[in-house]
Amino acid sequence: MTNSPSTTSPEAPGLARPHTRHFGSAAVWALSAAIIGYALVFGGYMATIVAFALIYAVFVSGLNVFMGLTAQVSFGQSAFAAIGGYTSAVLTTTYEWAPLPGMVAGLVFALVAAFLIGFPTLRLKGHYLAMATLAIGLITYEIAVEWESVTQGYLGISGIPPLGIGPFEAVSDRAILSVLSVIVVILAFAVTRIRRSRLGRAFSAVAGSEEAAGALGINVSRYKLVSFLIAAAIASLSGSLFVHVVGYVSPEVFGLHMVILAFTMVYIGGLGTVAGPLIGALIISILPEVFRGMKDYQDLAYGVTMILILIYAPKGIAGVAGALDARRSA
Amino acid sequence: MFQAKHQLIAGLVVALAFAGAAQAQETYKIGISAGLTGYAATVDRAWSDGVQTAVDVLNEKGGVMGRKLEVVIEDNRSNPQEAVTVYRKMVSSDQVNLFSSGCVSAGNAAAAPMVAKSEIPMILCSILPKDVEWAFTTLPPAGFEIEKRFEYLRDKTQIRKVGVLHDPTPYALLQKDVAQKVAAKYGIEVVSTEAYKQEDADLSVQLSKMQSAGAGAVMKIGLGGTTLTAAKNLKQLDSPMLLLTSLEDLAVFKPVAEVLGDKFFFVASPSQVFEAYPDGPLKTAIGQFLDPWKKKFGDRDPNWASRGWDSVMLAAKAIETGKSFEGQAVRENLEKITGFQGTTGVYDMSPTQHQGISSNPFVVAQIIDGQVRIAQ
Amino acid sequence: MTAAGTLEVVPPVLDVRGLTARYGHVEALKGVDLTAGRGELVAVLGPNGAGKSTLLRAIMGLIPNQGEVRFLDKSLPRRDPAGAANKGVVLVPEGRGIFGPMTVLENLELGAFAIGRDKAEMERRLNRVFELFPRVKERLKQVAGSMSGGEQQMVAVGRAMMSDPKVLLLDEPSLGLAPRVTGEILDTLGALSASGLPVVLVEQKAPLALKLACRAYLLSLGRIVATINPREVKSHDELAQYYFA
Ligand SMILES: Nc1ncnc2c1ncn2[C@@H]1O[C@H](COP(=O)(O)OP(=O)(O)OP(=O)(O)O)[C@@H](O)[C@H]1O
Ligand SMILES: [Mg+2]
């Protein structure tokens, strides 16, 4: 064997991906579209449930970047949803801003907070990071309760205007669902792009092994921070969407409840997949309604279904679909 | 957009009119969004049972204007987002005609704009959502519990300095503000105001501060196990201060009375001191509720349930006055209710007053030798 | 220590001086000196728990450590693995550190993370890896986690080579591999060092390492207890003496 660094091979090593068929993934998207379509056509309380599911899909997309793509744990993402939500709420009510600038302001605050929090804590590993983020979520909740002059405490802020730009306002169920669907699709597209980009490669290297990534020249703490910032920005967006859609905000909205729900959604949907947050959010939101008729057995049925999904689809619904596609194309 | 809104409302009105004609003999549905689980569970379960009791009693008599009533209840898990979902479910799937919802203020506030858009009146256990002309409440004004306690201190004791100890819930905050505002009227001075959280396991710091500020009594505002905590701390501090607490389930008070004895006072609603309460129209009204309540639930505290009962009776009154089950008519006639004798007092509503209880029905009570009695 | 005096000396590319490292209260590395020069393959031998992996991690700056690591006559910052890698000090970690869910190609491309979007340079480096390990080229689209241990090790070494290292650190590349594959990989390493690249090879299989190495450090309980000239080691027994000393 020679060790000449010059290459003789005229053939370019292929950077193109093999042509794969994505039946499984397509089925997941089609199912999501069908659920949203049903809500759009028939309205009713399905519209409310799907609207909440879509807002959660936004939140979970952010969590998925941090947890799925980068394999970090944060129990505190609700803090950034709260920052976005409360900034929107306060600016559009007390200061009568339009929703869009309010949302942007929320995003900026969330990013600043995420930087100040992430810079020191992302040096921590494993459960230390998880504990630190949990504390951040709880502290933000406390601030929302105690800083009454701004947040009105448990009383909450009402009369928040609906989503809108200029003369267009999303008031009807259909308008709200359409706006939210567009946002979710844009986010899914963005996550696809991120995954294929250099940034995404760095994230998955950090996810694979921090030590190996570091040994290869990838600045692990910087990419963790970038991932955290992206997740925080998306969380903030979801918080703003929530307050404009409901027209009201109080601290309980962004409590631990939100974190638990989002974790369930990301695991049921498929951690690290593009379609996972959407299908996870839709299914977790609709399941309790399917079982509502069972009254006292509602929680039991919900729990059993959850366990069945995790047994038969341990990588989540989108994860299983993706695995089927991979097998088919291999 | 504006156009579309009008069309939507026009469509709704037409739909309702048709529905009204077709369903003349259908039941009149009363929806309850209640925190059957979560922090509001004790209060909201009692409230819901009160609503159900009233509905059963009215149905036995043939319903309201010949139409039977039906209760639809959904658990909002004491969470505002869940509340929006269950409200929406009851509006569009169950098509309820009226809400008698529980004490999760945030949930009621979050859902109120949507409910108002559907033109469904709501009679609540909680504080009123802002700017919603479709919402009414059975909650006594925040000042009542405070004023009764001040009155008692002024008339029956030498104590002229008090400390106010409150939790961060909206109703507690309102009451705290009232306390600071009206104290002077009773010749009393609030020398210290301290906050605590519902999950606090020790209040001795706050209590010591009050004592050193010269308070002769602690006015505690807020529900739950912290009352017992405060009592134990006072005992440990060997404090001479009296403890006067808010309205609460009697079950919570029994162990407190065992700790503090005759230094413990609480605000009681008339139904809680029924036997000792002076005869009159209020006692008669409570009696009508307590009979079926006791039959079903025995000695269970009737306080929250009695307000749930009132919410149904107010709705029935509004329907009978207007001779209409239609949402807008019920809303307007609820606003016209005056001098209505409920179990918690007399309700006087008006277009600008949706918190109807106008006279203070409360008493300050004690538990002596295991017996509840009006404090002397 | 008798052998040390007779070793030939090449100006060092990597010069480790008095390196110490601790995990909590446990001092796992107690002042280690080591050098590797152009064209040298130096072996680090020692029993389990001697601190071999710790030594490599400390050189990279992956764990807190004290002492000095001079690289091309400049001092390397002690806690900046990415910086060290970008300067040309590259580690193939224990257990390979392959990114299992990614394809072979994606793994290799990550090795050249620092060059960014320079496609021509990327291809030049890929071709060089294919020359070293022709088998890798056939498996570019395979998910790395589904490959055999030997293939994975080739990808791991190939990935390290993608960054165009100035010194290569390897932590037990033979671990869990069949003798034939091990031989193949070690031959490649030998060829790399012969072409000028300094290589630091941590190995448990001392005979294999000694065949290639120009110098071997014997590590025990975090200290270098002997520096060996492989040509002077006559038998296994002699080596075993050091192990159990
Ligand atoms: N992360 C860690 N935390 C605490 N102690 C550690 C850690 N890693 C290694 N050690 C300890 O440091 C010492 C040296 O470990 P090291 O992994 O460097 O040994 P090694 O020579 O590579 O062994 P092996 O041949 O088994 O790979 C051992 O006593 C080990 O238990
Ligand atoms: Mg090792």
Short mmCIF file of C-alpha atoms in Angstrom, two decimals, chain A residues 43-49 52 56 142 145-146 148 152-159 167-173 175 242 246-248 250 252-253 257 261 288-289 292 295 298-299, chain B residues 1 5 39 73-75 77-82 84-86 88-90 92-93 104-107 109-111 113-114 117 127 129-130 166 168-170 173-174 176 195 197-199:
data_model
loop_
_atom_site.label_atom_id
_atom_site.label_comp_id
_atom_site.label_asym_id
_atom_site.label_seq_id
_atom_site.Cartn_x
_atom_site.Cartn_y
_atom_site.Cartn_z
CA GLY A 43 -64.79 22.37 13.10
CA GLY A 44 -66.38 21.98 16.50
CA TYR A 45 -64.26 21.11 19.46
CA MET A 46 -61.97 19.05 17.28
CA ALA A 47 -60.85 22.43 15.93
CA THR A 48 -59.85 23.52 19.44
CA ILE A 49 -58.03 20.29 20.14
CA PHE A 52 -53.72 23.20 20.67
CA TYR A 56 -47.69 21.94 20.88
CA GLU A 142 -42.68 31.51 40.14
CA VAL A 145 -46.95 34.14 39.71
CA GLU A 146 -45.13 36.72 41.82
CA GLU A 148 -48.06 40.72 39.65
CA GLN A 152 -51.20 39.86 37.08
CA GLY A 153 -50.21 36.63 38.86
CA TYR A 154 -52.73 33.80 38.97
CA LEU A 155 -55.42 36.19 37.79
CA GLY A 156 -53.86 36.01 34.35
CA ILE A 157 -53.98 38.43 31.45
CA SER A 158 -57.12 38.42 29.35
CA GLY A 159 -58.22 40.30 26.26
CA PRO A 167 -56.12 44.07 8.53
CA PHE A 168 -56.01 40.27 8.50
CA GLU A 169 -56.98 38.60 11.76
CA ALA A 170 -57.17 34.89 12.41
CA VAL A 171 -60.39 34.67 14.42
CA SER A 172 -62.34 31.76 12.97
CA ASP A 173 -61.32 28.16 13.63
CA ALA A 175 -58.14 30.80 9.90
CA PHE A 242 -50.85 30.06 22.49
CA VAL A 246 -56.68 31.54 23.42
CA GLY A 247 -56.72 35.27 24.17
CA TYR A 248 -55.68 34.61 27.75
CA SER A 250 -51.94 32.55 33.29
CA GLU A 252 -50.49 27.36 34.89
CA VAL A 253 -50.38 27.34 31.09
CA HIS A 257 -47.76 19.91 32.87
CA LEU A 261 -47.00 16.54 27.74
CA PRO A 288 -57.89 11.59 25.63
CA GLU A 289 -60.83 12.81 23.56
CA ARG A 292 -63.48 10.72 27.01
CA LYS A 295 -65.24 8.58 31.94
CA GLN A 298 -60.22 7.52 30.43
CA ASP A 299 -56.82 7.79 32.09
CA MET B 1 -63.37 39.61 8.44
CA LYS B 5 -68.24 37.48 11.72
CA TYR B 39 -55.76 21.66 43.10
CA ILE B 73 -69.79 17.57 33.60
CA GLU B 74 -66.22 17.54 32.33
CA ASP B 75 -62.98 17.46 34.29
CA ARG B 77 -57.90 18.97 35.68
CA SER B 78 -57.66 22.44 37.26
CA ASN B 79 -55.76 23.54 34.16
CA PRO B 80 -56.76 26.49 31.94
CA GLN B 81 -55.87 24.80 28.66
CA GLU B 82 -57.89 21.69 29.52
CA VAL B 84 -60.78 25.63 27.10
CA THR B 85 -60.95 22.18 25.53
CA VAL B 86 -63.78 20.88 27.71
CA ARG B 88 -65.43 23.86 23.65
CA LYS B 89 -66.50 20.23 23.76
CA MET B 90 -69.59 21.06 25.79
CA SER B 92 -70.11 22.18 20.18
CA SER B 93 -70.63 18.49 20.89
CA VAL B 104 -60.79 27.31 38.42
CA SER B 105 -60.64 31.06 37.73
CA ALA B 106 -57.96 30.79 35.05
CA GLY B 107 -59.92 28.15 33.14
CA ALA B 109 -61.26 33.31 32.16
CA ALA B 110 -59.53 31.49 29.31
CA ALA B 111 -62.75 30.05 27.93
CA PRO B 113 -64.51 34.88 25.23
CA MET B 114 -65.30 31.70 23.30
CA LYS B 117 -69.20 34.23 21.26
CA ILE B 127 -64.14 35.44 40.31
CA PRO B 129 -63.57 37.06 33.98
CA LYS B 130 -62.90 40.61 32.81
CA HIS B 166 -52.26 35.60 52.37
CA PRO B 168 -51.00 34.34 45.90
CA THR B 169 -54.37 33.25 44.47
CA PRO B 170 -56.43 35.98 42.77
CA LEU B 173 -54.97 39.07 46.58
CA LEU B 174 -58.25 40.91 46.13
CA LYS B 176 -55.68 41.49 50.93
CA ALA B 195 -47.39 36.27 51.76
CA LYS B 197 -47.43 29.70 49.24
CA GLN B 198 -49.97 26.91 49.40
CA GLU B 199 -47.24 24.30 49.70
#
